[in-house]
Short mmCIF file of C-alpha atoms and ligand atoms in Angstrom, two decimals:
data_model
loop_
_atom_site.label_atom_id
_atom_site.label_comp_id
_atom_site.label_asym_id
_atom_site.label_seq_id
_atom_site.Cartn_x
_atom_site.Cartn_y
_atom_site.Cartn_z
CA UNK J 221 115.45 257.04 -110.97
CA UNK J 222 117.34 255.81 -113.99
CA UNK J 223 117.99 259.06 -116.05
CA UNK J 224 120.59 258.22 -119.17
CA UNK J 225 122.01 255.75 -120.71
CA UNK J 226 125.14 255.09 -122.69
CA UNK J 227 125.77 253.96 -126.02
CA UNK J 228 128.95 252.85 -127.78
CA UNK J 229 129.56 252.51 -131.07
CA UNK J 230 133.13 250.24 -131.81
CA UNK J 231 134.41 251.08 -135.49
CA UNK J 232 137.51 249.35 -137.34
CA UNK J 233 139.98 251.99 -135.44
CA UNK J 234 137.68 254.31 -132.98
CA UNK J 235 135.50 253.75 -130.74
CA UNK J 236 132.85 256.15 -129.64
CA UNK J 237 130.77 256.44 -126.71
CA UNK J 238 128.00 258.84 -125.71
CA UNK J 239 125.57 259.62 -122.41
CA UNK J 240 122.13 260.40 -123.68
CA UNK J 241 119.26 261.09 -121.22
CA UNK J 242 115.75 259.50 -122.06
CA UNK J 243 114.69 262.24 -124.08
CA UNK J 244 117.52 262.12 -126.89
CA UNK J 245 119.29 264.63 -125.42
CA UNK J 246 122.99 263.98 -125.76
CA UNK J 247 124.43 265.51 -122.54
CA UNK J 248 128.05 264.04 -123.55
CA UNK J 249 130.34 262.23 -125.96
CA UNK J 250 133.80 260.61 -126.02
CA UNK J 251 135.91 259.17 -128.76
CA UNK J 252 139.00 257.05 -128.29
CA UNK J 253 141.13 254.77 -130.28
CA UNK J 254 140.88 250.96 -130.88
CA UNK J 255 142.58 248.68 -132.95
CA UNK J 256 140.98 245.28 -133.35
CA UNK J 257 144.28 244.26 -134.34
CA UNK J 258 145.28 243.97 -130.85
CA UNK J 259 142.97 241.09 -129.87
CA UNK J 260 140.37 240.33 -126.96
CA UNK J 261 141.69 241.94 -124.00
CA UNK J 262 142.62 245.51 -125.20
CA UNK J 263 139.49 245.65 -126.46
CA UNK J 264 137.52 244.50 -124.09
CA UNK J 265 139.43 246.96 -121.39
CA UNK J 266 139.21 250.16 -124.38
CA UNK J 267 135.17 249.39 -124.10
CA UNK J 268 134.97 249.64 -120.18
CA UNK J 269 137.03 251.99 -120.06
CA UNK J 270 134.88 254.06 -122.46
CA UNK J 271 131.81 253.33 -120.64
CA UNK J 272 133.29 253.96 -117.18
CA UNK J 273 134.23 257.57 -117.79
CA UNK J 274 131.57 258.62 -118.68
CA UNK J 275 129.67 256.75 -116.16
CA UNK J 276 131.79 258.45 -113.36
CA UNK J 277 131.38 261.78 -114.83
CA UNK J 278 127.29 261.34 -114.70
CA UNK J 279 127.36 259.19 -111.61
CA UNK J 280 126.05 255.43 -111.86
CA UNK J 281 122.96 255.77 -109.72
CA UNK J 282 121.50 257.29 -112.91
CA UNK J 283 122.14 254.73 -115.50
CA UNK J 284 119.77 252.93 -116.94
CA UNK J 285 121.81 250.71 -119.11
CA UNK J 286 124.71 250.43 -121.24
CA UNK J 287 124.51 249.61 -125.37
CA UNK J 288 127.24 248.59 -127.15
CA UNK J 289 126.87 248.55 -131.14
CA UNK J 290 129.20 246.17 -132.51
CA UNK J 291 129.99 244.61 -136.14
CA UNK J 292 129.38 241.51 -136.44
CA UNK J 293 125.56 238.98 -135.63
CA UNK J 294 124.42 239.18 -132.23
CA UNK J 295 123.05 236.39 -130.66
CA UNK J 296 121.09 237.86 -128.15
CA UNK J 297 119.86 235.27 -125.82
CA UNK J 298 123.02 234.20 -124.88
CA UNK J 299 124.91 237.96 -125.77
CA UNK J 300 127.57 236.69 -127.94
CA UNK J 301 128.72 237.84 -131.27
CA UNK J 302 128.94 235.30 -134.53
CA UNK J 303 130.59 236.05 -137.68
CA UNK J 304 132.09 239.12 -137.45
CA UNK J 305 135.43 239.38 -139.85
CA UNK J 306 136.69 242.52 -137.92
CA UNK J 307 136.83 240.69 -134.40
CA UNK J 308 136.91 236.57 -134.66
CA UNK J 309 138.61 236.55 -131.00
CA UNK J 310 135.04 237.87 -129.61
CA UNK J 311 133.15 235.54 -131.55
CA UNK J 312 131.42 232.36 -128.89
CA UNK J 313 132.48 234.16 -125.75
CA UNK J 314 129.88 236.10 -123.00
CA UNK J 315 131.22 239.10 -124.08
CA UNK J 316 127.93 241.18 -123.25
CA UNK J 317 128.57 239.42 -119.32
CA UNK J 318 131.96 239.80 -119.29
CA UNK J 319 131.42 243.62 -120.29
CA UNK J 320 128.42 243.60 -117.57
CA UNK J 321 130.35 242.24 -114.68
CA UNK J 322 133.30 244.48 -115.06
CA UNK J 323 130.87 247.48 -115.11
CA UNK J 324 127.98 246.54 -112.95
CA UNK J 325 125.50 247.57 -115.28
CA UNK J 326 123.13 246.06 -117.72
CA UNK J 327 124.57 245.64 -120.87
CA UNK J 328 122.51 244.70 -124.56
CA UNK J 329 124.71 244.11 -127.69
CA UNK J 330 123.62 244.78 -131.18
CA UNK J 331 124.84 244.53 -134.75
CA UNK J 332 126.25 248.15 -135.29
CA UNK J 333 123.77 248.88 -138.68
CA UNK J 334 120.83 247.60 -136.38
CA UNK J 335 121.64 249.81 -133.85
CA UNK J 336 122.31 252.48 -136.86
CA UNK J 337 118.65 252.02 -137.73
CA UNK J 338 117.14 252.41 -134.63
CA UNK J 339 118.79 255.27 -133.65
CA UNK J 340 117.31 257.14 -137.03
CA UNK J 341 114.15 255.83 -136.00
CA UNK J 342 114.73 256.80 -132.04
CA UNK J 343 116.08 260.77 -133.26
CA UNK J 344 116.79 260.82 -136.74
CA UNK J 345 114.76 260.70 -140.14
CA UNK J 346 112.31 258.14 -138.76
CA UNK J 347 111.08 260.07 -135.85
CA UNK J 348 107.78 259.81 -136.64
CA UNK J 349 107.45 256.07 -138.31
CA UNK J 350 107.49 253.03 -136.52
CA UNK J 351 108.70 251.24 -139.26
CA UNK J 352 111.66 251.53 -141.38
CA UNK J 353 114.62 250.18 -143.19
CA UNK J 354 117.94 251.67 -143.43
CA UNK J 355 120.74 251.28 -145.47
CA UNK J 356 124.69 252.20 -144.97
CA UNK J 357 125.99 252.63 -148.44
CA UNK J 358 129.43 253.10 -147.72
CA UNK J 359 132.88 251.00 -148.41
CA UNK J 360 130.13 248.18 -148.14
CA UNK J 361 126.68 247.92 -148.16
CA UNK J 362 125.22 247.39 -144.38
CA UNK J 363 121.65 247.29 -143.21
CA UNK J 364 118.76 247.78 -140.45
CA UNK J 365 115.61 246.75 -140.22
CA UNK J 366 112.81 248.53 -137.54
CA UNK J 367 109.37 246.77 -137.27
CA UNK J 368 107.15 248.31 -134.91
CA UNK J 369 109.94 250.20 -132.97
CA UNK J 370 111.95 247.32 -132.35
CA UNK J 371 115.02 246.13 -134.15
CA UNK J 372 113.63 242.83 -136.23
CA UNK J 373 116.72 240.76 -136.22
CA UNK J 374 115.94 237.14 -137.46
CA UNK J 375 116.20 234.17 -135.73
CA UNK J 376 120.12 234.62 -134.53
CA UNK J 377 120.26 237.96 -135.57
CA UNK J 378 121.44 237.66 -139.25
CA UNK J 379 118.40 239.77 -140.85
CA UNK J 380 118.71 242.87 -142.88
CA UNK J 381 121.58 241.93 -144.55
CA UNK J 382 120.89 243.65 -147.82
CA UNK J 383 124.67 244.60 -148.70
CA UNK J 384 124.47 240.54 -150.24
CA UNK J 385 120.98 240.42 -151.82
CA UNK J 386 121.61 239.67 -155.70
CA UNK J 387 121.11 242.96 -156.96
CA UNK J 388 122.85 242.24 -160.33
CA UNK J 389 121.77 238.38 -161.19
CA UNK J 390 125.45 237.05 -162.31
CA UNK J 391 127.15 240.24 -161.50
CA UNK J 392 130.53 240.67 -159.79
CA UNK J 393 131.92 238.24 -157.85
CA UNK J 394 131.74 238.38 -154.21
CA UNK J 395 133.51 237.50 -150.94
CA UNK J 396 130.25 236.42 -149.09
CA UNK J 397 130.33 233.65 -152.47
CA UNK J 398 127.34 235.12 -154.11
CA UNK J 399 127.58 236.89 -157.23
CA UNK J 400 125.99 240.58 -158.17
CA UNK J 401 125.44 241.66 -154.36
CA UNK J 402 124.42 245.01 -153.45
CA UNK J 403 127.44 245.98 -152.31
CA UNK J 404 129.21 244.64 -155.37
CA UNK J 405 127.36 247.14 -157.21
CA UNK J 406 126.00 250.09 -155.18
CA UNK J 407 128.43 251.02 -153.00
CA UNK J 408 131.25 253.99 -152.51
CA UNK J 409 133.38 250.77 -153.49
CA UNK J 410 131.26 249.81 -156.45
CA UNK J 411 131.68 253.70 -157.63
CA UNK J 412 135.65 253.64 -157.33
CA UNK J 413 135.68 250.27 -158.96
CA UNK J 414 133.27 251.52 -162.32
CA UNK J 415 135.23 254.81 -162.36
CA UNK J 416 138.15 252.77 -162.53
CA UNK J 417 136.99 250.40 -165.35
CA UNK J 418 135.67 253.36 -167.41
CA UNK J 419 139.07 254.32 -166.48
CA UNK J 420 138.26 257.89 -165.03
CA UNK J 421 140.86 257.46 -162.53
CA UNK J 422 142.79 254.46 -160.57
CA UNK J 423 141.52 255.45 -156.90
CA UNK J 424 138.64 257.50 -157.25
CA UNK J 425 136.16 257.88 -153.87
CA UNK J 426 132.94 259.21 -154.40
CA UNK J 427 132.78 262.32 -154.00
CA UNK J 428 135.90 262.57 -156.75
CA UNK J 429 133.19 260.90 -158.89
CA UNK J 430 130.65 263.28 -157.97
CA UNK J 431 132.86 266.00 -158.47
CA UNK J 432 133.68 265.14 -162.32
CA UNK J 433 130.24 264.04 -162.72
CA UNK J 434 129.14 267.93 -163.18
CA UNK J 435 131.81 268.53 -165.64
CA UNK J 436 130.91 269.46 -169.20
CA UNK J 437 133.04 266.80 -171.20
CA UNK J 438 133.26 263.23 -172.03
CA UNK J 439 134.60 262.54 -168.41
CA UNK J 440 131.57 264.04 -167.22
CA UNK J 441 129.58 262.03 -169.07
CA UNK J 442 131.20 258.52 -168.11
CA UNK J 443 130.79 259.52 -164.41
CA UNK J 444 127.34 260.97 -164.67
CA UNK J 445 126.44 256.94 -166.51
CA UNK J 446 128.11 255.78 -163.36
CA UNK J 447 125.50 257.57 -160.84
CA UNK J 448 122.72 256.46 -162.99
CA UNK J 449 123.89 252.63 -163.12
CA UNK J 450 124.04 253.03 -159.60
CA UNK J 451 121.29 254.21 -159.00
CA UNK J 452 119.34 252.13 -160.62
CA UNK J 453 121.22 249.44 -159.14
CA UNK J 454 120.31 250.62 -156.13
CA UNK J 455 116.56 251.26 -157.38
CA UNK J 456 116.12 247.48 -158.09
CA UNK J 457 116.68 246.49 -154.35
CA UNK J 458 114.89 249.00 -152.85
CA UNK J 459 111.79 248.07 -154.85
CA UNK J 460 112.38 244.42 -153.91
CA UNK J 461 112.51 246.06 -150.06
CA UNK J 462 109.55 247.81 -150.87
CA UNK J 463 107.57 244.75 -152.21
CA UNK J 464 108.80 242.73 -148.87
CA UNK J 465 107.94 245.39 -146.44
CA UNK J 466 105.74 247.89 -147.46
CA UNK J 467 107.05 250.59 -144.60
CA UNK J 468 106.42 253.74 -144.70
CA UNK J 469 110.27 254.59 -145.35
CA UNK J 470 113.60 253.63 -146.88
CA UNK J 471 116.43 255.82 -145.34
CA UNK J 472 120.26 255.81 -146.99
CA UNK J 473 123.18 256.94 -145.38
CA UNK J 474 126.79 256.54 -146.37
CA UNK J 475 129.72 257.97 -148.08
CA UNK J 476 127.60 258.28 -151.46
CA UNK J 477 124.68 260.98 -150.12
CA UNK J 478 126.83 263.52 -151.40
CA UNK J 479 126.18 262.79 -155.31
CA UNK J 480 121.99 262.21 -153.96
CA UNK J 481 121.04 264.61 -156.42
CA UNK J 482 122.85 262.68 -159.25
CA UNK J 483 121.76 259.04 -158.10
CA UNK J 484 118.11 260.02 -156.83
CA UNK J 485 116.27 260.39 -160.19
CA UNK J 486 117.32 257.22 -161.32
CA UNK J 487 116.96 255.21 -158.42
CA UNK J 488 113.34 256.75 -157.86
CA UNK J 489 112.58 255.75 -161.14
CA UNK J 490 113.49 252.23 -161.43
CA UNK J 491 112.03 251.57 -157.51
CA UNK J 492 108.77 253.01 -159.20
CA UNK J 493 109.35 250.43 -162.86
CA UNK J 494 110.43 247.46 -160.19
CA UNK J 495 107.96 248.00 -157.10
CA UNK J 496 104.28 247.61 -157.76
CA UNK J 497 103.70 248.10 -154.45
CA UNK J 498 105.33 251.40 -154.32
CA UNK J 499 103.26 252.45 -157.07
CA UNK J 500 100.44 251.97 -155.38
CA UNK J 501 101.74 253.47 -152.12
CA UNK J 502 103.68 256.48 -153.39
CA UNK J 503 101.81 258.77 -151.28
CA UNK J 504 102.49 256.74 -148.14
CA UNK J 505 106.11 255.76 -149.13
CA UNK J 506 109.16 257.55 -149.01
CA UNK J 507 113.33 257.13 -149.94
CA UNK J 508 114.87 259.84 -148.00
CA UNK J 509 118.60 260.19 -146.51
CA UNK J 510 119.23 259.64 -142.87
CA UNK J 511 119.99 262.72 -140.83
CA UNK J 512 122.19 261.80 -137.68
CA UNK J 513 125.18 260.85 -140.25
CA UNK J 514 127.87 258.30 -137.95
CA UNK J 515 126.20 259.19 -134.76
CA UNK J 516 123.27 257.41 -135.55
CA UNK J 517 124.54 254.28 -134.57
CA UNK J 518 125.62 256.10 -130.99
CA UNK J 519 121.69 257.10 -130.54
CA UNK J 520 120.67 253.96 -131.24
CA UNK J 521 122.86 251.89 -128.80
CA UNK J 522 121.72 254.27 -126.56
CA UNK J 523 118.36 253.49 -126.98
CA UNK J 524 118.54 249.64 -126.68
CA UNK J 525 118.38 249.61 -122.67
CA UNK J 526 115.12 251.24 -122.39
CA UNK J 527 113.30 249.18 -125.21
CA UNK J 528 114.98 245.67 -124.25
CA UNK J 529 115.10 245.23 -120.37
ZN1 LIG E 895 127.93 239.21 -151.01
#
């Protein structure tokens, strides 16, 4: 009887990998280091090697499955990955067979904020909604969409990409080519970048701007303008979310949820100006923070081989 499964979750410079039985419970957890810098086959051999400790520790007869989160677009028919700036060498090749055949196991690939999403929805803030959207507001703006407990991911798996909806309509520039993205303007980046232009401080992260943000003076002032343009930044997309969806809840989790209290107001109150929909739902719809932090995307790999087999 398949018992657990295990989920990985591959960052920018660790890697983390956990056994989780069907219930949620975590019964273990590794972390290691990676370095995409060092191309195809030391990654590829870090992942297995991952996966096959703790398969040997909680014996293979008992795994269901093996999910990898990963950043970049999944295909998933054909279990490659597609654009992802952090790995090109992995893009067009069977990666999800390659990693199957050295481990004997199924394997299912997903887009690391998908996989982010569905593990809030699996054991975190969504527990009890079958339908949410998440977003990672961190050094960039990343996204999730659940739709009836499954990940909705677009026709090749490029949906949910809010981080480069035009929240600011000829705002900043931006490396995708758009202008006034998301990301551009509500992000931990976005905050070090206004603190910097209202010149507050060269290299400010956001919980520096938080921190002088309850300060009694003109400096406290100039950051406190800089949560509330965020926020409302941020308010504006989530109502266009809202308007497009109409789930039951909006979850954001990030480097930011520190200075919540500071951003909240105003991003409540400009989804409520922006969303008619939300208006009319406010009962029934909710903007909350995530609860299982970076090991959300860990549950939610996890999760993938007993929803997609
Ligand atoms: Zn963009």
């Amino acid at each position: 009887m398949p018992e657990y499964t295990i989920g990985l979750d591959l960052g920018g410079t660790n890697l983390r990998a956990a056994a989780i039985d069907r219930s949620g419970v975590m019964l273990d957890k590794i972390s290691g280091s990676t370095n995409f810098a060092e191309g195809r086959d030391a990654v590829l051999s870090d992942i297995t090697a991952a996966i096959a400790k703790l398969r040997d520790k909680h014996g293979p007869t008992g795994l269901a499955g093996i999910g990898v989160g990963i950043p970049g677009f999944i295909r998933m028919k054909e279990g490659i990955i597609t654009g992802s700036n952090n790995l090109p060498y992995l893009e067009n090749l069977p990666i999800r067979d390659e990693i199957s055949r050295r481990l004997g196991a199924l394997v299912i690939l997903e887009n690391d904020a998908n996989a982010a999403a569905l593990g809030e929805q699996w054991m975190g803030a969504g527990r009890h909604v079958q339908d949410l959207v998440l977003l990672t507001l961190g050094t960039g703006v990343g996204g999730g969409i659940i739709s009836g407990g499954r990940v909705l991911r677009g026709s090749v798996g490029m949906a949910g990409e809010f981080g480069h909806i035009t929240a600011v309509p000829g705002g900043n520039p931006c490396g995708c080519g758009n202008q006034g993205c998301l990301e551009k303007h509500a992000s931990a980046t976005a905050v070090t970048a206004m603190a910097r232009l209202m010149q507050l401080g060269e290299d400010l992260s956001a919980k520096e701007v938080y921190d002088l943000a309850r300060r009694d003076d003109l400096v406290g002032e100039k950051a406190r303008t800089i949560w509330r343009v965020f926020g409302e930044n941020l308010g504006g997309a989530i109502a266009a979310l809202i308007n497009t969806f109409n789930f039951p809840l909006y979850l954001l989790s990030g480097g930011v949820l520190p200075a919540w209290e500071l951003f909240e107001p105003h991003m409540m109150r400009t989804a409520r100006e922006r969303s008619f929909t939300f208006r009319a739902t406010l009962n029934e719809t909710r903007i909350a923070q995530a609860t299982l932090g970076n090991e959300a995307g860990l549950y939610g790999a996890a999760y993938l081989p007993w929803i997609e087999k």
